[in-house]
mmCIF file with all atom_site columns, C-alpha atoms in Angstrom:
data_model
loop_
_atom_site.group_PDB
_atom_site.id
_atom_site.type_symbol
_atom_site.label_atom_id
_atom_site.label_alt_id
_atom_site.label_comp_id
_atom_site.label_asym_id
_atom_site.label_entity_id
_atom_site.label_seq_id
_atom_site.pdbx_PDB_ins_code
_atom_site.Cartn_x
_atom_site.Cartn_y
_atom_site.Cartn_z
_atom_site.occupancy
_atom_site.B_iso_or_equiv
_atom_site.pdbx_formal_charge
_atom_site.auth_seq_id
_atom_site.auth_comp_id
_atom_site.auth_asym_id
_atom_site.auth_atom_id
_atom_site.pdbx_PDB_model_num
ATOM 1   C CA . MET A 1 1   ? -0.030  -0.036  -0.019 1.00 0.00 ? 4   MET A CA 1
ATOM 2   C CA . LYS A 1 2   ? 1.695   3.248   -1.037 1.00 0.00 ? 5   LYS A CA 1
ATOM 3   C CA . VAL A 1 3   ? 0.188   6.291   0.358  1.00 0.00 ? 6   VAL A CA 1
ATOM 4   C CA . PRO A 1 4   ? 0.627   9.219   -2.304 1.00 0.00 ? 7   PRO A CA 1
ATOM 5   C CA . ARG A 1 5   ? 3.057   11.888  -0.743 1.00 0.00 ? 8   ARG A CA 1
ATOM 6   C CA . ARG A 1 6   ? 0.588   14.699  -1.511 1.00 0.00 ? 9   ARG A CA 1
ATOM 7   C CA . TRP A 1 7   ? -2.054  13.127  0.780  1.00 0.00 ? 10  TRP A CA 1
ATOM 8   C CA . TRP A 1 8   ? 0.251   12.546  3.762  1.00 0.00 ? 11  TRP A CA 1
ATOM 9   C CA . PRO A 1 9   ? -0.606  14.247  6.839  1.00 0.00 ? 12  PRO A CA 1
ATOM 10  C CA . GLY A 1 10  ? 0.387   18.031  7.036  1.00 0.00 ? 13  GLY A CA 1
ATOM 11  C CA . GLY A 1 11  ? 3.582   17.766  9.113  1.00 0.00 ? 14  GLY A CA 1
ATOM 12  C CA . ASP A 1 12  ? 3.793   19.932  12.281 1.00 0.00 ? 15  ASP A CA 1
ATOM 13  C CA . ARG A 1 13  ? 1.343   22.711  10.868 1.00 0.00 ? 16  ARG A CA 1
ATOM 14  C CA . LEU A 1 14  ? -1.610  20.423  10.745 1.00 0.00 ? 17  LEU A CA 1
ATOM 15  C CA . PRO A 1 15  ? -2.955  17.722  13.373 1.00 0.00 ? 18  PRO A CA 1
ATOM 16  C CA . TYR A 1 16  ? -3.638  14.202  12.479 1.00 0.00 ? 19  TYR A CA 1
ATOM 17  C CA . ILE A 1 17  ? -6.467  12.691  14.548 1.00 0.00 ? 20  ILE A CA 1
ATOM 18  C CA . GLN A 1 18  ? -6.797  8.783   14.277 1.00 0.00 ? 21  GLN A CA 1
ATOM 19  C CA . HIS A 1 19  ? -9.916  6.977   15.425 1.00 0.00 ? 22  HIS A CA 1
ATOM 20  C CA . ASN A 1 20  ? -8.659  3.486   14.641 1.00 0.00 ? 23  ASN A CA 1
ATOM 21  C CA . PRO A 1 21  ? -7.865  2.038   18.109 1.00 0.00 ? 24  PRO A CA 1
ATOM 22  C CA . GLU A 1 22  ? -4.807  0.223   16.722 1.00 0.00 ? 25  GLU A CA 1
ATOM 23  C CA . ALA A 1 23  ? -3.078  3.425   15.526 1.00 0.00 ? 26  ALA A CA 1
ATOM 24  C CA . GLN A 1 24  ? -1.724  6.488   17.173 1.00 0.00 ? 27  GLN A CA 1
ATOM 25  C CA . ASP A 1 25  ? -2.422  10.156  16.499 1.00 0.00 ? 28  ASP A CA 1
ATOM 26  C CA . SER A 1 26  ? 0.237   12.323  14.591 1.00 0.00 ? 29  SER A CA 1
ATOM 27  C CA . PRO A 1 27  ? 1.457   12.507  10.997 1.00 0.00 ? 30  PRO A CA 1
ATOM 28  C CA . GLN A 1 28  ? 4.538   10.387  11.830 1.00 0.00 ? 31  GLN A CA 1
ATOM 29  C CA . ALA A 1 29  ? 2.326   7.657   13.340 1.00 0.00 ? 32  ALA A CA 1
ATOM 30  C CA . PHE A 1 30  ? 0.246   7.599   10.295 1.00 0.00 ? 33  PHE A CA 1
ATOM 31  C CA . ILE A 1 31  ? 3.204   7.127   7.991  1.00 0.00 ? 34  ILE A CA 1
ATOM 32  C CA . GLY A 1 32  ? 4.722   4.591   10.469 1.00 0.00 ? 35  GLY A CA 1
ATOM 33  C CA . TYR A 1 33  ? 1.489   2.432   10.679 1.00 0.00 ? 36  TYR A CA 1
ATOM 34  C CA . VAL A 1 34  ? 1.306   2.247   6.831  1.00 0.00 ? 37  VAL A CA 1
ATOM 35  C CA . HIS A 1 35  ? 4.865   1.135   6.698  1.00 0.00 ? 38  HIS A CA 1
ATOM 36  C CA . TRP A 1 36  ? 4.363   -1.345  9.494  1.00 0.00 ? 39  TRP A CA 1
ATOM 37  C CA . LEU A 1 37  ? 1.239   -2.762  7.792  1.00 0.00 ? 40  LEU A CA 1
ATOM 38  C CA . ARG A 1 38  ? 3.182   -3.317  4.555  1.00 0.00 ? 41  ARG A CA 1
ATOM 39  C CA . GLY A 1 39  ? 6.196   -4.926  6.485  1.00 0.00 ? 42  GLY A CA 1
ATOM 40  C CA . GLN A 1 40  ? 3.751   -7.313  8.246  1.00 0.00 ? 43  GLN A CA 1
ATOM 41  C CA . PHE A 1 41  ? 1.849   -8.064  4.936  1.00 0.00 ? 44  PHE A CA 1
ATOM 42  C CA . PRO A 1 42  ? 4.197   -7.546  2.008  1.00 0.00 ? 45  PRO A CA 1
ATOM 43  C CA . ASP A 1 43  ? 1.632   -8.864  -0.444 1.00 0.00 ? 46  ASP A CA 1
ATOM 44  C CA . LEU A 1 44  ? -1.092  -6.681  0.716  1.00 0.00 ? 47  LEU A CA 1
ATOM 45  C CA . ARG A 1 45  ? -3.468  -5.404  -1.834 1.00 0.00 ? 48  ARG A CA 1
ATOM 46  C CA . LEU A 1 46  ? -6.194  -2.682  -1.521 1.00 0.00 ? 49  LEU A CA 1
ATOM 47  C CA . ASP A 1 47  ? -8.880  -2.673  -4.077 1.00 0.00 ? 50  ASP A CA 1
ATOM 48  C CA . ILE A 1 48  ? -10.707 0.621   -3.956 1.00 0.00 ? 51  ILE A CA 1
ATOM 49  C CA . LYS A 1 49  ? -14.156 -0.008  -5.268 1.00 0.00 ? 52  LYS A CA 1
ATOM 50  C CA . ARG A 1 50  ? -15.857 3.282   -4.827 1.00 0.00 ? 53  ARG A CA 1
ATOM 51  C CA . ALA A 1 51  ? -14.976 6.814   -3.541 1.00 0.00 ? 54  ALA A CA 1
ATOM 52  C CA . VAL A 1 52  ? -17.289 9.754   -2.508 1.00 0.00 ? 55  VAL A CA 1
ATOM 53  C CA . ALA A 1 53  ? -16.201 13.292  -1.770 1.00 0.00 ? 56  ALA A CA 1
ATOM 54  C CA . GLU A 1 54  ? -18.218 16.024  -0.139 1.00 0.00 ? 57  GLU A CA 1
ATOM 55  C CA . GLY A 1 55  ? -16.893 19.082  1.339  1.00 0.00 ? 58  GLY A CA 1
ATOM 56  C CA . ASP A 1 56  ? -13.861 18.187  3.450  1.00 0.00 ? 59  ASP A CA 1
ATOM 57  C CA . LEU A 1 57  ? -14.692 14.446  3.559  1.00 0.00 ? 60  LEU A CA 1
ATOM 58  C CA . VAL A 1 58  ? -13.554 11.520  1.396  1.00 0.00 ? 61  VAL A CA 1
ATOM 59  C CA . VAL A 1 59  ? -14.979 8.077   1.920  1.00 0.00 ? 62  VAL A CA 1
ATOM 60  C CA . THR A 1 60  ? -13.544 4.988   0.187  1.00 0.00 ? 63  THR A CA 1
ATOM 61  C CA . HIS A 1 61  ? -15.181 1.533   0.112  1.00 0.00 ? 64  HIS A CA 1
ATOM 62  C CA . SER A 1 62  ? -12.438 -1.025  -0.426 1.00 0.00 ? 65  SER A CA 1
ATOM 63  C CA . ASN A 1 63  ? -11.500 -4.781  -0.447 1.00 0.00 ? 66  ASN A CA 1
ATOM 64  C CA . LEU A 1 64  ? -8.390  -5.197  1.595  1.00 0.00 ? 67  LEU A CA 1
ATOM 65  C CA . HIS A 1 65  ? -6.399  -8.435  0.965  1.00 0.00 ? 68  HIS A CA 1
ATOM 66  C CA . LEU A 1 66  ? -3.569  -8.996  3.607  1.00 0.00 ? 69  LEU A CA 1
ATOM 67  C CA . ARG A 1 67  ? -2.493  -12.312 1.657  1.00 0.00 ? 70  ARG A CA 1
ATOM 68  C CA . PRO A 1 68  ? -3.006  -13.623 -1.700 1.00 0.00 ? 71  PRO A CA 1
ATOM 69  C CA . GLY A 1 69  ? -5.970  -15.766 -2.040 1.00 0.00 ? 72  GLY A CA 1
ATOM 70  C CA . ASP A 1 70  ? -7.767  -14.553 0.971  1.00 0.00 ? 73  ASP A CA 1
ATOM 71  C CA . ARG A 1 71  ? -11.450 -13.340 0.938  1.00 0.00 ? 74  ARG A CA 1
ATOM 72  C CA . GLY A 1 72  ? -10.271 -10.076 2.130  1.00 0.00 ? 75  GLY A CA 1
ATOM 73  C CA . MET A 1 73  ? -12.115 -7.442  4.368  1.00 0.00 ? 76  MET A CA 1
ATOM 74  C CA . ALA A 1 74  ? -14.538 -4.805  3.461  1.00 0.00 ? 77  ALA A CA 1
ATOM 75  C CA . VAL A 1 75  ? -13.288 -1.550  4.624  1.00 0.00 ? 78  VAL A CA 1
ATOM 76  C CA . ALA A 1 76  ? -14.934 1.834   4.676  1.00 0.00 ? 79  ALA A CA 1
ATOM 77  C CA . ASP A 1 77  ? -12.453 4.506   5.319  1.00 0.00 ? 80  ASP A CA 1
ATOM 78  C CA . PHE A 1 78  ? -13.434 8.153   6.158  1.00 0.00 ? 81  PHE A CA 1
ATOM 79  C CA . TRP A 1 79  ? -10.866 10.966  5.610  1.00 0.00 ? 82  TRP A CA 1
ATOM 80  C CA . ARG A 1 80  ? -11.232 14.528  6.694  1.00 0.00 ? 83  ARG A CA 1
ATOM 81  C CA . LEU A 1 81  ? -8.843  16.771  4.700  1.00 0.00 ? 84  LEU A CA 1
ATOM 82  C CA . ALA A 1 82  ? -7.478  20.342  5.425  1.00 0.00 ? 85  ALA A CA 1
ATOM 83  C CA . ASP A 1 83  ? -5.338  22.186  2.951  1.00 0.00 ? 86  ASP A CA 1
ATOM 84  C CA . GLY A 1 84  ? -5.234  19.115  0.711  1.00 0.00 ? 87  GLY A CA 1
ATOM 85  C CA . LYS A 1 85  ? -3.793  17.120  3.489  1.00 0.00 ? 88  LYS A CA 1
ATOM 86  C CA . ILE A 1 86  ? -5.247  14.112  5.646  1.00 0.00 ? 89  ILE A CA 1
ATOM 87  C CA . VAL A 1 87  ? -6.149  15.443  9.196  1.00 0.00 ? 90  VAL A CA 1
ATOM 88  C CA . GLU A 1 88  ? -8.518  12.893  10.524 1.00 0.00 ? 91  GLU A CA 1
ATOM 89  C CA . HIS A 1 89  ? -9.361  9.191   9.821  1.00 0.00 ? 92  HIS A CA 1
ATOM 90  C CA . TRP A 1 90  ? -12.048 6.653   10.886 1.00 0.00 ? 93  TRP A CA 1
ATOM 91  C CA . ASP A 1 91  ? -12.495 3.215   9.504  1.00 0.00 ? 94  ASP A CA 1
ATOM 92  C CA . VAL A 1 92  ? -15.073 0.402   9.625  1.00 0.00 ? 95  VAL A CA 1
ATOM 93  C CA . ILE A 1 93  ? -13.653 -3.143  8.887  1.00 0.00 ? 96  ILE A CA 1
ATOM 94  C CA . GLN A 1 94  ? -15.636 -6.262  8.227  1.00 0.00 ? 97  GLN A CA 1
ATOM 95  C CA . GLU A 1 95  ? -14.138 -9.613  7.007  1.00 0.00 ? 98  GLU A CA 1
ATOM 96  C CA . VAL A 1 96  ? -15.670 -11.024 3.963  1.00 0.00 ? 99  VAL A CA 1
ATOM 97  C CA . PRO A 1 97  ? -17.475 -14.322 5.047  1.00 0.00 ? 100 PRO A CA 1
ATOM 98  C CA . GLU A 1 98  ? -17.418 -17.551 3.252  1.00 0.00 ? 101 GLU A CA 1
ATOM 99  C CA . LYS A 1 99  ? -21.058 -17.705 3.104  1.00 0.00 ? 102 LYS A CA 1
ATOM 100 C CA . SER A 1 100 ? -23.608 -14.949 2.726  1.00 0.00 ? 103 SER A CA 1
ATOM 101 C CA . ALA A 1 101 ? -27.429 -15.008 3.537  1.00 0.00 ? 104 ALA A CA 1
ATOM 102 C CA . ASN A 1 102 ? -28.023 -13.227 0.127  1.00 0.00 ? 105 ASN A CA 1
ATOM 103 C CA . ASP A 1 103 ? -26.430 -13.454 -3.462 1.00 0.00 ? 106 ASP A CA 1
ATOM 104 C CA . ASN A 1 104 ? -25.082 -9.898  -3.194 1.00 0.00 ? 107 ASN A CA 1
ATOM 105 C CA . THR A 1 105 ? -21.362 -9.307  -2.700 1.00 0.00 ? 108 THR A CA 1
ATOM 106 C CA . MET A 1 106 ? -20.051 -6.824  -0.220 1.00 0.00 ? 109 MET A CA 1
ATOM 107 C CA . PHE A 1 107 ? -18.636 -4.706  -3.036 1.00 0.00 ? 110 PHE A CA 1
#
């Protein structure tokens, strides 16, 4: 997972607030978490299925694969931006089940 540099948190001039309980606040922590995740799962793949933007919020709905061949996880990421930089993040993560009660996919 490569985070485009132009989206990285705004350094010391902007805060970065993280709502994922497994990640810390601060721009450096955000970048460190992305590098840690890639180190733990070198074959990680994030397939963004849709994105919606309104005002200062961007929402992505993605299929996150940690390992090749896994079913993946449905991820909804909510990003708040200021001055074109990420300043706040929330996420909701759900494993893709083997069986579903309906014929629809999660994507």
